[in-house]
mmCIF file of C-alpha atoms in Angstrom:
data_model
loop_
_atom_site.group_PDB
_atom_site.id
_atom_site.type_symbol
_atom_site.label_atom_id
_atom_site.label_comp_id
_atom_site.label_asym_id
_atom_site.label_seq_id
_atom_site.Cartn_x
_atom_site.Cartn_y
_atom_site.Cartn_z
ATOM 1 C CA MET A 8 0.000 0.000 0.000
ATOM 2 C CA LYS A 9 2.853 2.350 0.833
ATOM 3 C CA TYR A 10 4.343 1.694 -2.616
ATOM 4 C CA ILE A 11 1.061 2.587 -4.342
ATOM 5 C CA SER A 12 0.718 5.795 -2.330
ATOM 6 C CA SER A 13 4.242 6.849 -3.282
ATOM 7 C CA LEU A 14 3.596 6.044 -6.936
ATOM 8 C CA ILE A 15 0.429 8.159 -6.973
ATOM 9 C CA LEU A 16 2.196 11.057 -5.262
ATOM 10 C CA PHE A 17 5.061 11.087 -7.781
ATOM 11 C CA SER A 18 2.587 10.850 -10.664
ATOM 12 C CA LEU A 19 0.733 13.915 -9.412
ATOM 13 C CA ILE A 20 3.961 15.856 -8.951
ATOM 14 C CA GLY A 21 4.999 14.920 -12.471
ATOM 15 C CA MET A 22 1.696 16.105 -13.910
ATOM 16 C CA LYS A 23 2.058 19.497 -12.292
ATOM 17 C CA THR A 24 5.293 20.190 -14.154
ATOM 18 C CA TYR A 25 3.480 20.009 -17.496
ATOM 19 C CA CYS A 26 1.020 22.710 -16.527
ATOM 20 C CA GLN A 27 0.957 25.465 -19.105
ATOM 21 C CA LYS A 28 1.768 28.543 -17.071
ATOM 22 C CA VAL A 29 3.404 30.983 -19.440
ATOM 23 C CA TYR A 30 5.141 34.309 -19.065
ATOM 24 C CA SER A 31 5.614 36.768 -21.891
ATOM 25 C CA VAL A 32 9.156 38.158 -21.825
ATOM 26 C CA ASP A 33 10.292 41.486 -23.270
ATOM 27 C CA TYR A 34 13.344 40.232 -25.133
ATOM 28 C CA GLU A 35 13.803 37.305 -27.510
ATOM 29 C CA ASN A 36 16.951 36.011 -25.807
ATOM 30 C CA GLN A 37 15.031 35.536 -22.529
ATOM 31 C CA SER A 38 12.492 33.166 -24.076
ATOM 32 C CA ASP A 39 12.173 29.417 -24.269
ATOM 33 C CA VAL A 40 9.840 29.585 -27.276
ATOM 34 C CA LYS A 41 9.289 32.247 -29.930
ATOM 35 C CA VAL A 42 5.585 32.567 -30.757
ATOM 36 C CA PHE A 43 3.683 34.175 -33.610
ATOM 37 C CA VAL A 44 -0.067 34.788 -33.464
ATOM 38 C CA VAL A 45 -1.633 33.892 -36.801
ATOM 39 C CA GLN A 46 -4.728 35.527 -38.204
ATOM 40 C CA TYR A 47 -6.569 32.344 -39.174
ATOM 41 C CA GLU A 48 -7.151 29.135 -37.238
ATOM 42 C CA ASN A 49 -6.003 26.856 -40.071
ATOM 43 C CA GLN A 50 -2.515 28.473 -40.049
ATOM 44 C CA ALA A 51 -1.808 27.555 -36.421
ATOM 45 C CA ASP A 52 0.323 24.815 -34.892
ATOM 46 C CA LEU A 53 -1.558 25.246 -31.610
ATOM 47 C CA LYS A 54 -4.964 26.668 -30.778
ATOM 48 C CA VAL A 55 -4.699 28.430 -27.401
ATOM 49 C CA PHE A 56 -7.361 29.285 -24.853
ATOM 50 C CA LYS A 57 -6.432 31.805 -22.142
ATOM 51 C CA GLU A 58 -7.529 30.473 -18.764
ATOM 52 C CA SER A 59 -8.696 32.802 -15.992
ATOM 53 C CA TYR A 60 -7.195 30.799 -13.133
ATOM 54 C CA ALA A 61 -3.887 28.952 -12.763
ATOM 55 C CA ASN A 62 -5.498 25.696 -11.655
ATOM 56 C CA GLN A 63 -7.444 25.537 -14.938
ATOM 57 C CA ALA A 64 -4.285 25.477 -17.035
ATOM 58 C CA THR A 65 -3.821 21.758 -17.531
ATOM 59 C CA LEU A 66 -1.398 19.533 -19.383
ATOM 60 C CA ASN A 67 0.159 20.398 -22.720
ATOM 61 C CA ASP A 68 -3.206 20.862 -24.443
ATOM 62 C CA GLY A 69 -3.365 24.536 -25.379
ATOM 63 C CA LYS A 70 -4.902 25.908 -22.192
ATOM 64 C CA TRP A 71 -2.554 28.647 -21.009
ATOM 65 C CA PHE A 72 -2.496 30.797 -17.915
ATOM 66 C CA PHE A 73 -0.369 33.935 -18.149
ATOM 67 C CA VAL A 74 1.495 34.530 -14.884
ATOM 68 C CA ASP A 75 2.775 37.864 -13.575
ATOM 69 C CA TYR A 76 6.353 36.784 -12.868
ATOM 70 C CA ALA A 77 8.857 34.709 -14.862
ATOM 71 C CA ASN A 78 9.693 32.446 -11.916
ATOM 72 C CA GLN A 79 6.052 31.310 -11.722
ATOM 73 C CA SER A 80 6.026 30.052 -15.299
ATOM 74 C CA ASN A 81 6.803 26.743 -16.921
ATOM 75 C CA LYS A 82 7.597 28.390 -20.245
ATOM 76 C CA LYS A 83 8.774 31.861 -21.160
ATOM 77 C CA ILE A 84 7.500 33.003 -24.522
ATOM 78 C CA PHE A 85 8.348 35.898 -26.782
ATOM 79 C CA PHE A 86 5.881 37.197 -29.360
ATOM 80 C CA VAL A 87 7.732 37.785 -32.627
ATOM 81 C CA ARG A 88 6.609 40.243 -35.314
ATOM 82 C CA HIS A 89 7.093 37.963 -38.311
ATOM 83 C CA GLU A 90 5.887 34.414 -38.890
ATOM 84 C CA ASN A 91 9.249 33.160 -40.171
ATOM 85 C CA GLN A 92 10.906 34.074 -36.835
ATOM 86 C CA ALA A 93 8.590 31.830 -34.814
ATOM 87 C CA ASP A 94 9.157 28.398 -33.356
ATOM 88 C CA LEU A 95 5.414 28.036 -32.791
ATOM 89 C CA LYS A 96 2.388 29.557 -34.521
ATOM 90 C CA ILE A 97 -0.673 29.992 -32.318
ATOM 91 C CA PHE A 98 -4.266 31.094 -32.703
ATOM 92 C CA PHE A 99 -6.290 32.308 -29.713
ATOM 93 C CA VAL A 100 -9.720 30.650 -29.521
ATOM 94 C CA LYS A 101 -12.835 31.895 -27.724
ATOM 95 C CA TYR A 102 -13.893 28.608 -26.137
ATOM 96 C CA GLU A 103 -11.953 26.146 -23.994
ATOM 97 C CA ASN A 104 -13.065 23.076 -25.968
ATOM 98 C CA GLN A 105 -11.512 24.511 -29.163
ATOM 99 C CA ALA A 106 -7.981 24.510 -27.706
ATOM 100 C CA GLY A 107 -5.481 21.879 -28.773
ATOM 101 C CA TRP A 108 -2.634 20.877 -31.017
ATOM 102 C CA VAL A 109 -3.001 21.014 -34.770
ATOM 103 C CA ASN A 110 0.635 20.151 -35.533
ATOM 104 C CA ASN A 111 1.726 17.424 -33.097
ATOM 105 C CA SER A 112 5.350 17.590 -34.291
ATOM 106 C CA LYS A 113 5.692 20.918 -32.411
ATOM 107 C CA LYS A 114 4.280 19.555 -29.160
ATOM 108 C CA GLN A 115 7.707 19.057 -27.568
ATOM 109 C CA LEU A 116 8.293 22.834 -27.620
ATOM 110 C CA MET A 117 5.878 23.300 -24.746
ATOM 111 C CA TYR A 118 7.114 20.462 -22.492
#
């Protein structure tokens, strides 16, 4: 029983590290990922929904919570001006159920 409890605890701790808490940095060299916001949904690698509360930002599924300080984030992003400068192209969606990966090959960028 003790083994199972420990296994569950470590699983929960591991899940928390994949939470999508992001911080928008001011300079490109401070970022983990360079992001470009596309105009149309079909151009995106990831469809992103902005969550209102940190505990709603779940695994690597496009639900982001923007934190106030860099040390609170899991990923630091920089919004680039041109599409060809970006590592990841995103589109902000209005509803939570629309969020998710379009291009799974880019998924590792947000781990």
